[in-house]
mmCIF file of C-alpha atoms in Angstrom:
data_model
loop_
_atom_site.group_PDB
_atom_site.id
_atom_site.type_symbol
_atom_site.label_atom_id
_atom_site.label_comp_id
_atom_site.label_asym_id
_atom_site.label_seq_id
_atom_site.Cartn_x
_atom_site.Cartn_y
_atom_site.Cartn_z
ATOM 1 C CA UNK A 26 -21.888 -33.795 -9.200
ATOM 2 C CA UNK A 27 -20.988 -37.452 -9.367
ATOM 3 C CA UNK A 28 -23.465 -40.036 -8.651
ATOM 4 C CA UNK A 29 -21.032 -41.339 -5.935
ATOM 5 C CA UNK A 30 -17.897 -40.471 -4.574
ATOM 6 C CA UNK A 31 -15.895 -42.899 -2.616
ATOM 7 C CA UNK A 32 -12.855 -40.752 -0.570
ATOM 8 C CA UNK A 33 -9.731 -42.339 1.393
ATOM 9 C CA UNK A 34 -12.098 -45.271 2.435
ATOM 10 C CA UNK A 35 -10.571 -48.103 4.464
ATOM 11 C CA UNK A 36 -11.536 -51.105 6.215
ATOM 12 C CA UNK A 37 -10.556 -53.763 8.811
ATOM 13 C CA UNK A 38 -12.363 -56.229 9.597
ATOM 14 C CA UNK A 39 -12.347 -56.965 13.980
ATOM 15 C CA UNK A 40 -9.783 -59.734 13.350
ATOM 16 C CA UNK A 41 -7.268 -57.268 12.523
ATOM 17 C CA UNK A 42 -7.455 -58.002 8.224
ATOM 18 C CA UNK A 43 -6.762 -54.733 6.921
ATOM 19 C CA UNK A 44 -9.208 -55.456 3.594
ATOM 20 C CA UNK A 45 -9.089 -52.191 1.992
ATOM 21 C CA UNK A 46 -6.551 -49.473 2.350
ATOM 22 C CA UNK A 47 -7.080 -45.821 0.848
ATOM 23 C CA UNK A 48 -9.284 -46.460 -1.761
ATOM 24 C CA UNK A 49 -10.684 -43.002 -3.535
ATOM 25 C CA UNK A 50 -12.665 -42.766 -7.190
ATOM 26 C CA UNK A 51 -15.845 -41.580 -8.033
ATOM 27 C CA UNK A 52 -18.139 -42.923 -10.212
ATOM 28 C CA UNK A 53 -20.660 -40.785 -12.627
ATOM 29 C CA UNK A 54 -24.648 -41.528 -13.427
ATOM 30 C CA UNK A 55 -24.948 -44.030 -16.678
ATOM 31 C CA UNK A 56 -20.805 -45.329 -15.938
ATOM 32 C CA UNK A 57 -20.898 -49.614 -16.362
ATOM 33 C CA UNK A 58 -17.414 -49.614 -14.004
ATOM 34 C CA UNK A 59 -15.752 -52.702 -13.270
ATOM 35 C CA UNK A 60 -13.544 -53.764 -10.707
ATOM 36 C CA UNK A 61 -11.429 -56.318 -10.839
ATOM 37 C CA UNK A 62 -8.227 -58.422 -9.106
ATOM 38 C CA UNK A 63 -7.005 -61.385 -7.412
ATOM 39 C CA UNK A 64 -9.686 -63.130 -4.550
ATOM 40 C CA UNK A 65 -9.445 -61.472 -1.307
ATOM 41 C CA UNK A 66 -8.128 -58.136 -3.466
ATOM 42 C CA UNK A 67 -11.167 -55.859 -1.071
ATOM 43 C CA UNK A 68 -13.428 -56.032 -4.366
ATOM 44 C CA UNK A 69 -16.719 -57.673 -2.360
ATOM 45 C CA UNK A 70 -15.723 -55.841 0.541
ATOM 46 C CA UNK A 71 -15.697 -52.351 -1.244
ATOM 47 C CA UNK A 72 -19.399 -53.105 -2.395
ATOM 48 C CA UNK A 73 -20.408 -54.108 1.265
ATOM 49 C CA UNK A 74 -19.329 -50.704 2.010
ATOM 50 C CA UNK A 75 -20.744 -49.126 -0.795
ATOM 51 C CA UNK A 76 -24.013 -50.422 -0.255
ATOM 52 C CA UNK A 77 -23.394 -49.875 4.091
ATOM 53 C CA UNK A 78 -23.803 -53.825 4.309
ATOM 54 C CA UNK A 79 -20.326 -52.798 6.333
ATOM 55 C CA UNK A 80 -19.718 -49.729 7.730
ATOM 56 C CA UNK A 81 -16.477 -48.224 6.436
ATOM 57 C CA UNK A 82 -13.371 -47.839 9.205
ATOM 58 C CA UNK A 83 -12.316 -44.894 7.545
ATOM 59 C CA UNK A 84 -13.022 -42.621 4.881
ATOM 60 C CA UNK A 85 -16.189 -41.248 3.192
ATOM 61 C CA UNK A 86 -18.508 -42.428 0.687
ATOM 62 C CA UNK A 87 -20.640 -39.399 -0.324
ATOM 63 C CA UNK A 88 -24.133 -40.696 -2.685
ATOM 64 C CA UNK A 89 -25.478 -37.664 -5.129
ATOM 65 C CA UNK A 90 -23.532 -35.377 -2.373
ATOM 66 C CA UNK A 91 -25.070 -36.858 0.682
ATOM 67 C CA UNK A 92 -22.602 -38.284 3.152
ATOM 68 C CA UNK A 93 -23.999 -41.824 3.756
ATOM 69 C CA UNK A 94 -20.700 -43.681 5.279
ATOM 70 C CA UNK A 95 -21.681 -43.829 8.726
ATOM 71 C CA UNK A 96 -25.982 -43.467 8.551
ATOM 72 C CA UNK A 97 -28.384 -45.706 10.448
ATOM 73 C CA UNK A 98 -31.961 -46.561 10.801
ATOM 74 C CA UNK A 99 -34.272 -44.836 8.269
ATOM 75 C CA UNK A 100 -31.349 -42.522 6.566
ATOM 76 C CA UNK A 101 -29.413 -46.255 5.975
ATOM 77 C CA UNK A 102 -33.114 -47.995 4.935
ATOM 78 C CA UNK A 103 -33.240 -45.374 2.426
ATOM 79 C CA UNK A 104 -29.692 -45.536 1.151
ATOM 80 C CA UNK A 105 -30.316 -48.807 -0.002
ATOM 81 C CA UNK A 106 -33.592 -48.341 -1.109
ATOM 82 C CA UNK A 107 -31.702 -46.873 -3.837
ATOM 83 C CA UNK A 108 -29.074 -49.615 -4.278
ATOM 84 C CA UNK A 109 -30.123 -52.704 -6.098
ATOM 85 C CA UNK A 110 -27.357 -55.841 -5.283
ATOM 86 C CA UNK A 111 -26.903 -59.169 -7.307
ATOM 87 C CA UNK A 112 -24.579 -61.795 -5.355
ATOM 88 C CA UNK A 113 -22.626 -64.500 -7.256
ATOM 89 C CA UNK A 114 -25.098 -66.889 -5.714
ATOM 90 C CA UNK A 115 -28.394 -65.527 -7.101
ATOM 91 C CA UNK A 116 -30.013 -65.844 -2.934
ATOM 92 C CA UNK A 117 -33.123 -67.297 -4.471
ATOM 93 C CA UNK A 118 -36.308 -68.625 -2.306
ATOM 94 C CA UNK A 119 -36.118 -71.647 -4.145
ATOM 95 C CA UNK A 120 -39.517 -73.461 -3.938
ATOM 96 C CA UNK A 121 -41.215 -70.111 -4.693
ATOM 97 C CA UNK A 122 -42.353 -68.787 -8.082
ATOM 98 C CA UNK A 123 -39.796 -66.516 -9.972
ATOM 99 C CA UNK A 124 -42.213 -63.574 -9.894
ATOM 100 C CA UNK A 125 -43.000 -63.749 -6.312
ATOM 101 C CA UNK A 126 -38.895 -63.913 -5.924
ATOM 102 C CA UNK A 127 -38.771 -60.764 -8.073
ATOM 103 C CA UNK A 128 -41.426 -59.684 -5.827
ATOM 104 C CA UNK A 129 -39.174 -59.655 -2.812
ATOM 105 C CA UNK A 130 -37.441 -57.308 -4.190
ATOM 106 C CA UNK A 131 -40.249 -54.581 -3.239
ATOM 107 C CA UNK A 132 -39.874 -55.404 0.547
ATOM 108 C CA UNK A 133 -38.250 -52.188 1.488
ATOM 109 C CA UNK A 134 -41.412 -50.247 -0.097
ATOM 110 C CA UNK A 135 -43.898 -52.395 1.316
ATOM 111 C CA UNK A 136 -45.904 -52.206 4.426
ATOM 112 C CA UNK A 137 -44.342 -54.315 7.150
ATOM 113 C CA UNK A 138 -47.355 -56.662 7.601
ATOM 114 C CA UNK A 139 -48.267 -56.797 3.821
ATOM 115 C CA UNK A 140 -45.138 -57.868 3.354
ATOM 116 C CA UNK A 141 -44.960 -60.648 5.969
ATOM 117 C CA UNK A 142 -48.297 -62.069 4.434
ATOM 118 C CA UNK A 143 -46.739 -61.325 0.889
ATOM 119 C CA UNK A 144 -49.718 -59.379 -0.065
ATOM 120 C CA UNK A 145 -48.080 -57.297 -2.896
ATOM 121 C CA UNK A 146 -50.321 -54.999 -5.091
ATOM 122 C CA UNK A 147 -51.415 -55.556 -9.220
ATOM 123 C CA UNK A 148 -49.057 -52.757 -9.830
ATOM 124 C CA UNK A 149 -46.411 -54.006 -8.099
ATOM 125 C CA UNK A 150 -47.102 -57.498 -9.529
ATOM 126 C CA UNK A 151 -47.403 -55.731 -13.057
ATOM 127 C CA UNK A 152 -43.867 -53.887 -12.152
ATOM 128 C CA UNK A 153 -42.553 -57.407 -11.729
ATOM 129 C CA UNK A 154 -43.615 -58.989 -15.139
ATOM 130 C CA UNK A 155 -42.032 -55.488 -16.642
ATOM 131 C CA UNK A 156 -38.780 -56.064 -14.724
ATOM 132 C CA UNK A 157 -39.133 -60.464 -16.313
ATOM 133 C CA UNK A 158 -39.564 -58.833 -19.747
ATOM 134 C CA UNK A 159 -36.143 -56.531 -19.155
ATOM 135 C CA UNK A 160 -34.148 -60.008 -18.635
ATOM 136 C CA UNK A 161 -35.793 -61.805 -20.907
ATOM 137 C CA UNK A 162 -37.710 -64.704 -18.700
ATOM 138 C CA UNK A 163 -41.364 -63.354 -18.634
ATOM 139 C CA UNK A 164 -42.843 -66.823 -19.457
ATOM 140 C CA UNK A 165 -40.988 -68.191 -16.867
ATOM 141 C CA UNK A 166 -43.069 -66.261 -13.983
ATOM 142 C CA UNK A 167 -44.877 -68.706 -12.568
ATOM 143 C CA UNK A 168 -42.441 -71.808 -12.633
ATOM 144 C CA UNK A 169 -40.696 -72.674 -9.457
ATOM 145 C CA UNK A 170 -37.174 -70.923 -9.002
ATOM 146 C CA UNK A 171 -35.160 -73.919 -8.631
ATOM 147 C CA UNK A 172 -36.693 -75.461 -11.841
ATOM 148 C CA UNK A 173 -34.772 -72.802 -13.817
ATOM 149 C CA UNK A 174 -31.038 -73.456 -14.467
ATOM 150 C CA UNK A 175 -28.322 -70.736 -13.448
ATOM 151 C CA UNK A 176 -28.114 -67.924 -15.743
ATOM 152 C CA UNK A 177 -31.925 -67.487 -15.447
ATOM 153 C CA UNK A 178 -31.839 -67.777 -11.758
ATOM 154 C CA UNK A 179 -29.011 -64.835 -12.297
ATOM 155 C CA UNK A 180 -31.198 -63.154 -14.312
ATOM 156 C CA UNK A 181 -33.967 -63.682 -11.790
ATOM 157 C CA UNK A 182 -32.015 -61.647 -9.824
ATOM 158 C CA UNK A 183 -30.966 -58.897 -11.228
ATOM 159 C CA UNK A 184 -35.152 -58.464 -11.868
ATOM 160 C CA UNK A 185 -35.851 -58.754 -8.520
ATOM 161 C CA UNK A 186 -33.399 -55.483 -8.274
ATOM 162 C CA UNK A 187 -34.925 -53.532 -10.742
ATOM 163 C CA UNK A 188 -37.926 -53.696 -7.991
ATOM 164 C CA UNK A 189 -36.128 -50.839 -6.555
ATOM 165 C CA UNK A 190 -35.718 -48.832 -9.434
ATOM 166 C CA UNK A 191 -31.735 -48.378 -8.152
ATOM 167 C CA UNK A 192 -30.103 -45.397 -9.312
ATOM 168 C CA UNK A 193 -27.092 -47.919 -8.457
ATOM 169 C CA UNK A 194 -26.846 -51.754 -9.480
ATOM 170 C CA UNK A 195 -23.806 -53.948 -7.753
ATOM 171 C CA UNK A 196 -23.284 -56.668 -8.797
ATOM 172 C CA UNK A 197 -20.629 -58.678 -7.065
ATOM 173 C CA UNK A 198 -19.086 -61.655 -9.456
ATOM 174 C CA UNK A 199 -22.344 -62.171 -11.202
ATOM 175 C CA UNK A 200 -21.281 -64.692 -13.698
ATOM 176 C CA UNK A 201 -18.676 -66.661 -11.239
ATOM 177 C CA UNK A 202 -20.781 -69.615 -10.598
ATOM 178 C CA UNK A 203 -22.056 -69.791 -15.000
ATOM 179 C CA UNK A 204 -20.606 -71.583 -17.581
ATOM 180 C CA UNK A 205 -18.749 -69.214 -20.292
ATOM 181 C CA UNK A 206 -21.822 -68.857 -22.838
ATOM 182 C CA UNK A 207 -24.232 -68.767 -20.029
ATOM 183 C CA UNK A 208 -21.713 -65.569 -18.954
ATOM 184 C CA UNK A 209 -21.627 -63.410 -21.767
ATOM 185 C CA UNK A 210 -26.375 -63.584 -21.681
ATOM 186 C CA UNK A 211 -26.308 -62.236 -18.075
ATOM 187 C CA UNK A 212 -23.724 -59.609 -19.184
ATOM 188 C CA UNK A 213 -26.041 -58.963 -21.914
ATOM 189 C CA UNK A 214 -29.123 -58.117 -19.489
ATOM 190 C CA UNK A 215 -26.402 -55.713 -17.008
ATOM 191 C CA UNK A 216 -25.667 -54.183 -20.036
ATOM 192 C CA UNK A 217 -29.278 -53.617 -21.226
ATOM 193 C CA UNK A 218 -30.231 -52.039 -17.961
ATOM 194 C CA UNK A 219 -27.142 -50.098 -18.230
ATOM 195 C CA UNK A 220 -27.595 -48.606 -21.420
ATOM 196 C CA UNK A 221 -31.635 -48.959 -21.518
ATOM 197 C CA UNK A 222 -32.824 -47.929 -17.937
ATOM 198 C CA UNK A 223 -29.689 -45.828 -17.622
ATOM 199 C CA UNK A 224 -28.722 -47.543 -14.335
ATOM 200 C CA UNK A 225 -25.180 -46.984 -13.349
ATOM 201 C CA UNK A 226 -23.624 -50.613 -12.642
ATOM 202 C CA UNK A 227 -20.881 -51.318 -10.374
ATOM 203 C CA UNK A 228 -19.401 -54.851 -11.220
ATOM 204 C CA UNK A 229 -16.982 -57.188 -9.891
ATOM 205 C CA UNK A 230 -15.454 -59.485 -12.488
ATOM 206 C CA UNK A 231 -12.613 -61.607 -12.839
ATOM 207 C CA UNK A 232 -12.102 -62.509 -16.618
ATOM 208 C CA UNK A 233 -10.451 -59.691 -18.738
ATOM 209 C CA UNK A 234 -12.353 -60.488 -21.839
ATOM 210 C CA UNK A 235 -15.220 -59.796 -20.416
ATOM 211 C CA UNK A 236 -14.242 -56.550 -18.742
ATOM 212 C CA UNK A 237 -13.253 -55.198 -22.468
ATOM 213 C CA UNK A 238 -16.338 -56.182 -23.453
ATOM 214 C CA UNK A 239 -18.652 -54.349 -21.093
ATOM 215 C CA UNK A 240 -16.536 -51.860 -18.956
ATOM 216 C CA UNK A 241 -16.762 -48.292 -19.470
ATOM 217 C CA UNK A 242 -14.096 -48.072 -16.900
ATOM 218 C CA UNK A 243 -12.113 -50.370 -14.989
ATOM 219 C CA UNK A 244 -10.171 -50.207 -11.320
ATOM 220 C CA UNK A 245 -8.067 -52.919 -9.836
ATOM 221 C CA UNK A 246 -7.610 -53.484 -6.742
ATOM 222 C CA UNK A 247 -4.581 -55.639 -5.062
ATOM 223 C CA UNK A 248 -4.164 -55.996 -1.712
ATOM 224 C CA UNK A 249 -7.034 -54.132 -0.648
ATOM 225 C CA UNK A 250 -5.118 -50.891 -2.557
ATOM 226 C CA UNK A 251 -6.277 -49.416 -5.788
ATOM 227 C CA UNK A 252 -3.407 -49.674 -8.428
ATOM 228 C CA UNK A 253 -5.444 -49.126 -11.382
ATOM 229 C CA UNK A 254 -8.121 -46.912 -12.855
ATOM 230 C CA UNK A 255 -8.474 -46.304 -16.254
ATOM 231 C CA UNK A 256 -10.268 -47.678 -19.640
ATOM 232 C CA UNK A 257 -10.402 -51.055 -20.290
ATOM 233 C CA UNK A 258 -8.317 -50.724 -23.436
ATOM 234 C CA UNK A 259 -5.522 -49.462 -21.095
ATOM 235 C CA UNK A 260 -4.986 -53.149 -19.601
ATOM 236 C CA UNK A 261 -2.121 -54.160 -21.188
ATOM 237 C CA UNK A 262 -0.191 -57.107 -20.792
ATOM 238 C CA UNK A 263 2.404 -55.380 -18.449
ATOM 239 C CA UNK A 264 -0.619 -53.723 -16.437
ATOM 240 C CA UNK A 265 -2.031 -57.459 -16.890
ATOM 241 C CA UNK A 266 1.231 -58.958 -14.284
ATOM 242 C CA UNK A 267 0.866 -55.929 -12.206
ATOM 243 C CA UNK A 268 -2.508 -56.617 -11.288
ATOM 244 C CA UNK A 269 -2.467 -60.520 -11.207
ATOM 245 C CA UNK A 270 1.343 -61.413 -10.772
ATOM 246 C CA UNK A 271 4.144 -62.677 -12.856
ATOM 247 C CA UNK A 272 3.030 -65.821 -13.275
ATOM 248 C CA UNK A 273 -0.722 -64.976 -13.786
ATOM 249 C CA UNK A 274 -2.389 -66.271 -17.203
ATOM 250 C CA UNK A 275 -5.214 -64.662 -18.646
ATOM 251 C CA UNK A 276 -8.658 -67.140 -19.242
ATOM 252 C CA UNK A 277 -10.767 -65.479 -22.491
ATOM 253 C CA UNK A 278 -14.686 -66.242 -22.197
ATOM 254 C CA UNK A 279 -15.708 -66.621 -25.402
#
């Protein structure tokens, strides 16, 4: 059984934009897929819908077999229990300590008012330091978040998802806002929790050399429509203009 299967899913949005037409693959446990095209291609709207942050207009997205396109109150809470989600934009509390911000990551598992006091248990605490070591910023635990500089706010984040011990990680233009060296570390740490913790990673990207680097597989979307899916080895320069346009040039992070 795959770990998710995504089947003729479609969505418009109530202004009429049609943002993703049709769109079926599915995606097995341990996979590091990538998806990749043009801004406003449907890529951060397909993980909205993944993750039910939007509710699909059509179609079905089925998670370990369970049809979750369409569930609400504790059936959605716990569908995204399971679904940890990093945002180009880190969504740091900035004048709070990194580990409590990793902390936050807990919420979901945490007693309403324990949580609204931010009383969070030694082992959860201890969890937290575990999920620092995994990204490499441990010693940074107590400094303030907005002392730190981007790619270890990044990697803040994607420890304050492994809180959730997600069977899934999304992870929705990670490195967009990071200089080119700063990229290829925070790849580094999705890749380690990919290949370490065995946590299948669904990431939007735009630059091609880092999809060959880290992709196990690759879709494109363009205009909302899948038009590729295959292995990143298979993007060649003609599949290159099909996905970008004729006049497209590709940028390599080095």
């Amino acid at each position: 059984m795959s770990l998710l299967s995504v089947r003729n899913l479609s969505h418009t949005y109530p202004n009429g934009y049609q943002a993703l037409h049709d769109i079926s693959f599915d995606v097995q446990a341990g996979e590091f897929l990538v998806i990749i095209g043009l801004s406003g291609s449907g890529k951060s709207t397909l993980l909205r819908c993944l993750n039910r942050l939007i509710e699909p207009t059509q179609g079905t997205i089925l998670m370990n077999g369970t049809d979750v396109t369409h569930v609400s109150d504790a059936a959605l809470r716990s569908h995204r229990a399971g679904i940890g989600m990093i945002f180009q934009h880190f969504n740091l509390i900035p004048r709070h300590s990194v580990v409590n911000n990793v902390l936050y990551g807990s919420l979901g598992s945490t007693p309403t008012m324990a949580s609204i006091l931010g009383r969070f248990t030694a082992e959860q605490r201890q969890k937290a330091l575990q999920a620092l070591d995994v990204v490499g910023i441990r010693e940074k635990a107590d400094v303030r978040a907005d002392a730190l500089s981007g790619g270890q706010q990044q990697r803040v984040a994607i420890a304050r998802a492994l809180m959730q011990n997600p069977s899934l990680l999304l992870a929705d233009e990670p490195v967009a806002s990071l200089d080119p060296a700063t990229s290829h570390s925070v790849m580094d740490y999705l890749e380690r929790v990919n290949k370490d913790l065995g946590t299948t990673v669904i990431c939007n990207l735009h630059f091609l050399s880092l999809v060959r680097r880290y992709a196990t597989r690759v879709i494109a979307l363009k205009g909302g429509r899948m038009v590729f899916n295959g292995q990143p080895d298979e993007i060649t320069d003609t599949w290159f203009k099909t996905i970008y346009g004729e006049e497209a040039m590709e940028v390599e992070i080095r």
